[in-house]
Every structure is written in structure tokens, then in C-alpha cells.
mmCIF file of C-alpha atoms and ligand atoms in Angstrom:
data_model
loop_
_atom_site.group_PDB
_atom_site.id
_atom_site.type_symbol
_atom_site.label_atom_id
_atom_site.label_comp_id
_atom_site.label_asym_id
_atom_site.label_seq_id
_atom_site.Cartn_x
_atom_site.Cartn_y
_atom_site.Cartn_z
ATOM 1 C CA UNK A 19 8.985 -12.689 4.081
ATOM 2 C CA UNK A 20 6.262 -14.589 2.355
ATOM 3 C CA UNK A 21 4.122 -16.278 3.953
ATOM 4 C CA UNK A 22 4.102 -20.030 3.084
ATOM 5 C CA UNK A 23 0.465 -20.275 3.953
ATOM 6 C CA UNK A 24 -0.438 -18.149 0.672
ATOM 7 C CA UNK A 25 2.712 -16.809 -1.339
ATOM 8 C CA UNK A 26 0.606 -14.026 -2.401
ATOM 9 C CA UNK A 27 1.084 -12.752 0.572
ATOM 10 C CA UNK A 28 4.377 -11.272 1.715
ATOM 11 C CA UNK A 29 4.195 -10.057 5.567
ATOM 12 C CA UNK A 30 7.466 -7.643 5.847
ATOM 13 C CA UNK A 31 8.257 -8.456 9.649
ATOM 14 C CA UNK A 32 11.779 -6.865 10.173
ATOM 15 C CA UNK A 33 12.425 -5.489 13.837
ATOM 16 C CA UNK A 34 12.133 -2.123 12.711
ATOM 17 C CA UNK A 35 8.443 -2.597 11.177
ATOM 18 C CA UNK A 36 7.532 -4.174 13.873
ATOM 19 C CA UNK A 37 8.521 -2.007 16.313
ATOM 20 C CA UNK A 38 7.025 0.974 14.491
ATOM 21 C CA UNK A 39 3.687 -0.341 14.090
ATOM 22 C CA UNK A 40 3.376 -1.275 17.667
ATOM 23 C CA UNK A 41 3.674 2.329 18.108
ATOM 24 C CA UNK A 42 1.341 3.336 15.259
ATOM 25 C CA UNK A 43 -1.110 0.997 16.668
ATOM 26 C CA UNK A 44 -1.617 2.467 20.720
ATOM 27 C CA UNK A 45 -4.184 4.997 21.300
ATOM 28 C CA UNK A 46 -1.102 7.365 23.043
ATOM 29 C CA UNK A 47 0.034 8.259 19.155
ATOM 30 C CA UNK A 48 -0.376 11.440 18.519
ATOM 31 C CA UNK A 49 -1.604 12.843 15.350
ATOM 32 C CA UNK A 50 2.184 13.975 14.477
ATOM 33 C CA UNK A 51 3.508 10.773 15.495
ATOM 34 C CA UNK A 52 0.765 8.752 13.477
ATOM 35 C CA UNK A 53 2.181 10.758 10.396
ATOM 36 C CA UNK A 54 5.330 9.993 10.448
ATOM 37 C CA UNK A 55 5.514 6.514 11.724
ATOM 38 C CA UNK A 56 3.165 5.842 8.600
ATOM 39 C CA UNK A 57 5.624 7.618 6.241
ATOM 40 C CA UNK A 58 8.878 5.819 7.733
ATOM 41 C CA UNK A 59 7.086 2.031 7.885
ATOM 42 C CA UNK A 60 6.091 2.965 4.038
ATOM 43 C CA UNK A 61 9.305 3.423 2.957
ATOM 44 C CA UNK A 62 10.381 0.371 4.267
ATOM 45 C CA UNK A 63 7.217 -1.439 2.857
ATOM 46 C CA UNK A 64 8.151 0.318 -0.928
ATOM 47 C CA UNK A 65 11.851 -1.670 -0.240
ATOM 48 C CA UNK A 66 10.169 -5.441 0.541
ATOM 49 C CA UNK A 67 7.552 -4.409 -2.742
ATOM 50 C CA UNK A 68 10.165 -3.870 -5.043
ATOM 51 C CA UNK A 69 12.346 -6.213 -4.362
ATOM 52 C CA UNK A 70 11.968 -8.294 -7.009
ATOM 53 C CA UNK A 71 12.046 -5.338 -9.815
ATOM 54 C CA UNK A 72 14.539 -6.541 -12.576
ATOM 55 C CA UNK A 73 17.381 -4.673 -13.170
ATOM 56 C CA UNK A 74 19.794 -4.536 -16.123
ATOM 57 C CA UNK A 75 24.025 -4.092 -16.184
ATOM 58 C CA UNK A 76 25.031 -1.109 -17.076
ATOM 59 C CA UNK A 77 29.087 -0.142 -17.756
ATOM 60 C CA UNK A 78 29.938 3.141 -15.486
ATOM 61 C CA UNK A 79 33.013 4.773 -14.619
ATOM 62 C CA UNK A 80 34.081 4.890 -10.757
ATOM 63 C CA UNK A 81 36.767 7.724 -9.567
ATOM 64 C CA UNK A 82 38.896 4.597 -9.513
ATOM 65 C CA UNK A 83 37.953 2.664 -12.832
ATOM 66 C CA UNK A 84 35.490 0.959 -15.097
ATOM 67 C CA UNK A 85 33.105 -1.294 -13.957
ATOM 68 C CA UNK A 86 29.480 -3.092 -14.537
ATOM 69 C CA UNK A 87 26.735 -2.525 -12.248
ATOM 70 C CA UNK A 88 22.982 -2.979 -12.353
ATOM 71 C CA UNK A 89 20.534 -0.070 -12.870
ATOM 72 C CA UNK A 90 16.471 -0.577 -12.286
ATOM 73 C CA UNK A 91 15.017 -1.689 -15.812
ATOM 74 C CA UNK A 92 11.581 -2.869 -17.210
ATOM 75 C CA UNK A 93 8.092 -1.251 -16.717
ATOM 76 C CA UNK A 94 8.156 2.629 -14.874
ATOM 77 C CA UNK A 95 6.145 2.594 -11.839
ATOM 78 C CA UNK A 96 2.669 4.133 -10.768
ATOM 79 C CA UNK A 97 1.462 4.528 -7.081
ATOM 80 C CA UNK A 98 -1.952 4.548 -6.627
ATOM 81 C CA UNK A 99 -3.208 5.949 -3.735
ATOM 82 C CA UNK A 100 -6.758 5.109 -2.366
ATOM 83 C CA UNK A 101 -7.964 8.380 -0.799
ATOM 84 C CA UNK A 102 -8.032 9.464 2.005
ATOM 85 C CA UNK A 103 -5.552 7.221 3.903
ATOM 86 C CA UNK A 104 -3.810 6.105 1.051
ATOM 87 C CA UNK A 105 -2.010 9.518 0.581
ATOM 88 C CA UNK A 106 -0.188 9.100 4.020
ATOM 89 C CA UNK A 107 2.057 6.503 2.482
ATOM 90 C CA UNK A 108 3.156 8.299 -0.815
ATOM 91 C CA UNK A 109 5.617 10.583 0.524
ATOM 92 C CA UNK A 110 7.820 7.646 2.143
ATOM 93 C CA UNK A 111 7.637 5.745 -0.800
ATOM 94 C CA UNK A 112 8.695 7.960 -3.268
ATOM 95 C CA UNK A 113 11.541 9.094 -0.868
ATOM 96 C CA UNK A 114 12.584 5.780 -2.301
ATOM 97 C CA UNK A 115 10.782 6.037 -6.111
ATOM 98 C CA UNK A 116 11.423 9.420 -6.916
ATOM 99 C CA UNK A 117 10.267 8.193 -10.325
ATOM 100 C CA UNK A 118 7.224 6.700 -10.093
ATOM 101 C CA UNK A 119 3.959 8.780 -11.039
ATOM 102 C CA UNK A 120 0.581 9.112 -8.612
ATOM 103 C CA UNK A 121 -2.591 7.946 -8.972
ATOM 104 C CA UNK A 122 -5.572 8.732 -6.855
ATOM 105 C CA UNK A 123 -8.941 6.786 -6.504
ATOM 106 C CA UNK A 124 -11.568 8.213 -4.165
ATOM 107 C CA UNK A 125 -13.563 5.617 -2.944
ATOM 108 C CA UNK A 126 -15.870 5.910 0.428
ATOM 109 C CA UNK A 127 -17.750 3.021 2.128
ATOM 110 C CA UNK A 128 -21.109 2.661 2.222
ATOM 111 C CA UNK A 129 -21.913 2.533 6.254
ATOM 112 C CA UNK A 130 -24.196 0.207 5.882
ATOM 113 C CA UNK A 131 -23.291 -2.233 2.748
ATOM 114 C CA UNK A 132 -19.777 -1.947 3.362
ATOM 115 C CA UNK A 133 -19.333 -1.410 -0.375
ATOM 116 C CA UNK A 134 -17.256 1.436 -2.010
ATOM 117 C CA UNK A 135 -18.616 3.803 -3.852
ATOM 118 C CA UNK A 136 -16.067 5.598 -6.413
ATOM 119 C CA UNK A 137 -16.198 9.666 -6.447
ATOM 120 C CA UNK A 138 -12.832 10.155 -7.929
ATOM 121 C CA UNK A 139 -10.484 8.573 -10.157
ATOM 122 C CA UNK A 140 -7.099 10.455 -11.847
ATOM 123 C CA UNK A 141 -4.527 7.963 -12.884
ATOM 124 C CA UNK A 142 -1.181 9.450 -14.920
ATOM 125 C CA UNK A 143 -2.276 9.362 -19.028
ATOM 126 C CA UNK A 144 0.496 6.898 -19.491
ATOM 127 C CA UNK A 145 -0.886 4.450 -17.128
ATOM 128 C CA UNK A 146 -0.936 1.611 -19.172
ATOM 129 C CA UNK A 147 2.647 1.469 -19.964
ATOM 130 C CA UNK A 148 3.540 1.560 -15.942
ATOM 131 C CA UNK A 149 3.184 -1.186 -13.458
ATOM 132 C CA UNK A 150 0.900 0.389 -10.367
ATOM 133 C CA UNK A 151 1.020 0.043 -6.872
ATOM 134 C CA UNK A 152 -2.192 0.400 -5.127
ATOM 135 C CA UNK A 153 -1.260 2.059 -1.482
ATOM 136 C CA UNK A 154 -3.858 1.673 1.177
ATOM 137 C CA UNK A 155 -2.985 1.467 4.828
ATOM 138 C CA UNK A 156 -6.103 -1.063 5.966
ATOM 139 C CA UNK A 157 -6.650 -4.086 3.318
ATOM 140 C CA UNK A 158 -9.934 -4.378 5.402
ATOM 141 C CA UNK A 159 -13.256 -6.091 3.594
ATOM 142 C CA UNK A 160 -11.014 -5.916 0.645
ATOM 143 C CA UNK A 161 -14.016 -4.632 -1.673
ATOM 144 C CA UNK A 162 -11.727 -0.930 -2.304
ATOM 145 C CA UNK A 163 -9.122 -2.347 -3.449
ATOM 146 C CA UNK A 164 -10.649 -4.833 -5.166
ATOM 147 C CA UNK A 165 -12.397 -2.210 -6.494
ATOM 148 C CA UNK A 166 -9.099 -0.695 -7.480
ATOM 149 C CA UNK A 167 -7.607 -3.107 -9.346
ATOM 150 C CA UNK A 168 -10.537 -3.747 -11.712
ATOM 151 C CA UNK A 169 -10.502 0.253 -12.470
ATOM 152 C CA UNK A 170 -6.591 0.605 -12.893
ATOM 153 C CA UNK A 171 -6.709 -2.856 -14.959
ATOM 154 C CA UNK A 172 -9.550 -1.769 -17.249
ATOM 155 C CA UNK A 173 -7.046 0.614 -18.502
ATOM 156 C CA UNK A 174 -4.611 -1.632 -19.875
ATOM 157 C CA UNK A 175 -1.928 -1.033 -17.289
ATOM 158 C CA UNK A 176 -0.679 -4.042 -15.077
ATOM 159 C CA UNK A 177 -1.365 -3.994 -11.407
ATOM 160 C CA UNK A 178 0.851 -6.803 -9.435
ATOM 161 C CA UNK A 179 0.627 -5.363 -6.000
ATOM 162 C CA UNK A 180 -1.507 -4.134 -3.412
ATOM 163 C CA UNK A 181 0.912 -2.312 -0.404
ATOM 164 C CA UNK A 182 -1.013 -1.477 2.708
ATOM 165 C CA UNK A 183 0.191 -1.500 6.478
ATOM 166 C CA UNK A 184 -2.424 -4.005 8.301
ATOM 167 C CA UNK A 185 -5.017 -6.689 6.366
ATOM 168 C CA UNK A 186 -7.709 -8.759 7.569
ATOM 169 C CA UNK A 187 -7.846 -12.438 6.364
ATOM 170 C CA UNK A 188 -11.340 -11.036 5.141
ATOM 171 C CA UNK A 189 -9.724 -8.479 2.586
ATOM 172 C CA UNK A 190 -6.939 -10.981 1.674
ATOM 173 C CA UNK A 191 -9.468 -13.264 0.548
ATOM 174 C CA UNK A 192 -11.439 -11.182 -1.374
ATOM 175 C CA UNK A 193 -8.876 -9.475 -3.180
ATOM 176 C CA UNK A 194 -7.569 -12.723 -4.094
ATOM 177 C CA UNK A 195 -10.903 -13.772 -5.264
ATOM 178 C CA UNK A 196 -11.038 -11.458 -7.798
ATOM 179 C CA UNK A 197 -7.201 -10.719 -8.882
ATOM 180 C CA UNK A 198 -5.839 -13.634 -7.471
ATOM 181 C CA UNK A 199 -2.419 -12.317 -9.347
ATOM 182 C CA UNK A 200 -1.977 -9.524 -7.320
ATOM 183 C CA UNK A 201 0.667 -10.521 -4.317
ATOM 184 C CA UNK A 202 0.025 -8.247 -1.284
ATOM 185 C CA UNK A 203 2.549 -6.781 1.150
ATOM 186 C CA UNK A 204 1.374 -6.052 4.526
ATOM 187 C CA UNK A 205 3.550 -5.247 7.449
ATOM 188 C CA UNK A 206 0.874 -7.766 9.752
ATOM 189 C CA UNK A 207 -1.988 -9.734 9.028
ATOM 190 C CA UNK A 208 -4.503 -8.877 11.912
ATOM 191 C CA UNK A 209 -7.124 -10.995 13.268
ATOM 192 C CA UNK A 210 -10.521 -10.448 11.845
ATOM 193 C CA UNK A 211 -13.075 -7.750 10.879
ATOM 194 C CA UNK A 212 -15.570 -6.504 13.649
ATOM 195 C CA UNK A 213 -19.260 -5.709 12.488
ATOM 196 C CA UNK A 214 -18.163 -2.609 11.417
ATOM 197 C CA UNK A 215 -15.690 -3.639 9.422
ATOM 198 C CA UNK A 216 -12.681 -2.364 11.044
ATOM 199 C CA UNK A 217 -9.774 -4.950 11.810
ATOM 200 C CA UNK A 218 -9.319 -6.038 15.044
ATOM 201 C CA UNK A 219 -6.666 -5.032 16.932
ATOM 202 C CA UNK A 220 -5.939 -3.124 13.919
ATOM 203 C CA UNK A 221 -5.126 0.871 14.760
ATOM 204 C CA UNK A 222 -8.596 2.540 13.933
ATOM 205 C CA UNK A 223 -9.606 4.225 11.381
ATOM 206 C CA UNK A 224 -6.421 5.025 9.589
ATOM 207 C CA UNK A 225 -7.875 8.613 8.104
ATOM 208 C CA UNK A 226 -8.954 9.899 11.162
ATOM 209 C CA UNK A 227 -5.486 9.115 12.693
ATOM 210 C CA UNK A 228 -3.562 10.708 10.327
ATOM 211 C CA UNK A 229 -5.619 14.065 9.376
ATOM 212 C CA UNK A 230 -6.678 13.741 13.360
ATOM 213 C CA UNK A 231 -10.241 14.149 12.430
ATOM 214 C CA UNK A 232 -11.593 12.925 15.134
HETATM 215 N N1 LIG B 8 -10.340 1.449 7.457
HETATM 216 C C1 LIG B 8 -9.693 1.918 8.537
HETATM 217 O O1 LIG B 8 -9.251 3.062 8.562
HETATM 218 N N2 LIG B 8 -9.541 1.110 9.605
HETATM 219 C C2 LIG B 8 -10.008 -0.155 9.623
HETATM 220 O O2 LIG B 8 -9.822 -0.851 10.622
HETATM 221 C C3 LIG B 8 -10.682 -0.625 8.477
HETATM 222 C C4 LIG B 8 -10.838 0.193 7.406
#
């Protein structure tokens, strides 16, 4: 639902998020479980993201007789992912877009600034005709996906959303600093950042969980 505090922000609390990110967030995951609790809470995320993509009426046949009914219209879509954690969402949201295209945008933080630093950026050549999806599981200091936007936007393509599982009222704010257009949806909005810039309670790091790199 959105959050009247900021309607930018849309917090998707249905029971079954909920109840699935508890279990993402304890230490007893496993590495398996991490993986596919991230898929299946993505694929409900991709539902709340797009529900307000237009659709037009279309005249079809049923085995029992004509009728109108609406089909998806308006811009194709574009997920990009923000590597590494960002891949572990694609696969449950395009169990649900089939059609959208992927994008990838390596970007690492500098340990000590905190600041991203790009080594990798591949985005479908018809970008700019698709309306992208940045996908990262931890809207944390917010400077990636900040980042992210600016990148996908210099390109001519529109960017409206930001999808990511957990986000710090630090990252919220400064991704709405600097595209203050772009509504986010977040299954929780956590407490804070610590000093090393991971959110608290938060799950970890999100890459490590799911490659179980550590
Ligand atoms: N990235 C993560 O993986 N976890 C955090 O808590 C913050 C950034």
C-alpha cells in the first residue's frame, strides 16, 4: 500500500510478504532457502510494481462467445538489475514479465566512502523506448541506485521505479533527492543504516546470502 507519509513510497505488506521476509531475514536461512524466498517475495513485489500499467480492450473469442477484455498496453518493460544481488530477483519477476528485457549495472561500494563505483553497464539497445525497473534487494545509502537512475536516464529511456526488498529511510531520501519521480516499492522500510552502511535489522549483506559467499 502506499505509504501516506511519502506516496513515493509503496510498502507491499500482504501476509504472504511478510511472512516470507521474516524468514529471509533470520540467520537459520540457508543459502537454498535465501534463494528462493528472494525469488517468490519478487514475484509478488513485480505484481504491487505493475499495478498501475495501463492496459487497453481488446475483442477475443471465448469457447463460449465474443467478448472485450483488457490486454497490457503502453511502453515494453526493462529490468535492471544492480549486480550482484540484483540478479536474485529477475527470475521471479519475469515468471510474471516474460516480456520484459534485462539490464545489468555493476556497481561496488567503496568501503570506505560508501560511494559506488560503476565497472559494468549493458542495458538492451532499445532501452529508450522501454520503461525500466531498477531491481536491487537493499535500497541502503541509496547512492547505487541513485547512481542507476542517472545512467539508465541519460539514455533517453524512462525510469519510474526502483523495486528492492528492504530500504533505509537513508536510501529513500537520497534517491528521492535526486529523482524525486521515481516511486519505490519495498516490501519494509527498516530502521536506519549502521556505520557500515548496512540496514539495521535488515538481513545482511544480501550477495553473500544468496551466492553463500561467506
Ligand atoms: N547491501 C546489503 O547487502 N545489505 C545491506 O544491509 C546494505 C547494503
Amino acid at each position: 500500500m502506499t505509504n501516506p507519509a511519502d506516496p513515493k513510497v509503496r510498502v507491499a505488506d500482504h501476509p504472504l510478504v511478510l511472512h516470507k521476509l521474516t524468514l529471509l531475514r533470520s540467520i537459520e536461512t540457508t543459502t537454498d532457502n535465501f534463494r528462493r524466498l528472494l525469488r517468490e517475495i519478487s514475484t509478488l513485489l513485480a505484481y504491487e510494481a505493475t499495478r498501475d500499467l495501463p492496459t487497453v480492450s481488446v475483442q477475443i473469442t471465448t469457447p463460449i462467445g465474443p467478448c472485450a477484455a483488457p490486454v497490457l498496453a503502453g511502453k515494453k518493460l526493462c529490468l535492471a538489475a544492480i549486480l550482484r544481488a540484483g540478479t536474485g530477483m529477475l527470475d521471479g519477476m519475469l515468471d510474471v514479465l516474460p516480456n520484459a528485457r534485462v539490464g545489468h549495472i555493476g556497481l561496488y561500494r567503496d568501503p570506505t566512502t560508501l560511494r559506488p563505483v560503476e565497472y559494468y553497464f549493458k542495458m538492451p539497445e532499445d532501452v529508450a523506448e522501454r520503461s525500466v525497473i531498477v531491481v536491487d534487494p537493499m535500497l541502503a545509502t541509496g547512492h547505487s541506485a541513485a547512481q542507476a537512475f542517472t545512467r539508465i536516464k541519460d539514455l533517453g529511456a524512462i525510469a519510474p521505479k526502483m523495486v528492492c526488498l528492504l530500504a533505509a529511510p537513508e536510501g529513500i531520501a537520497a534517491l528521492s533527492a535526486l529523482h524525486p519521480e521515481v516511486e519505490i516499492v519495498t516490501a519494509a522500510i527498516d530502521e536506519r543504516l549502521n556505520e557500515h552502511g548496512y540496514i539495521v535489522p535488515g538481513l545482511g549483506d544480501a550477495g553473500d546470502r544468496l551466492f553463500g559467499t561467506k
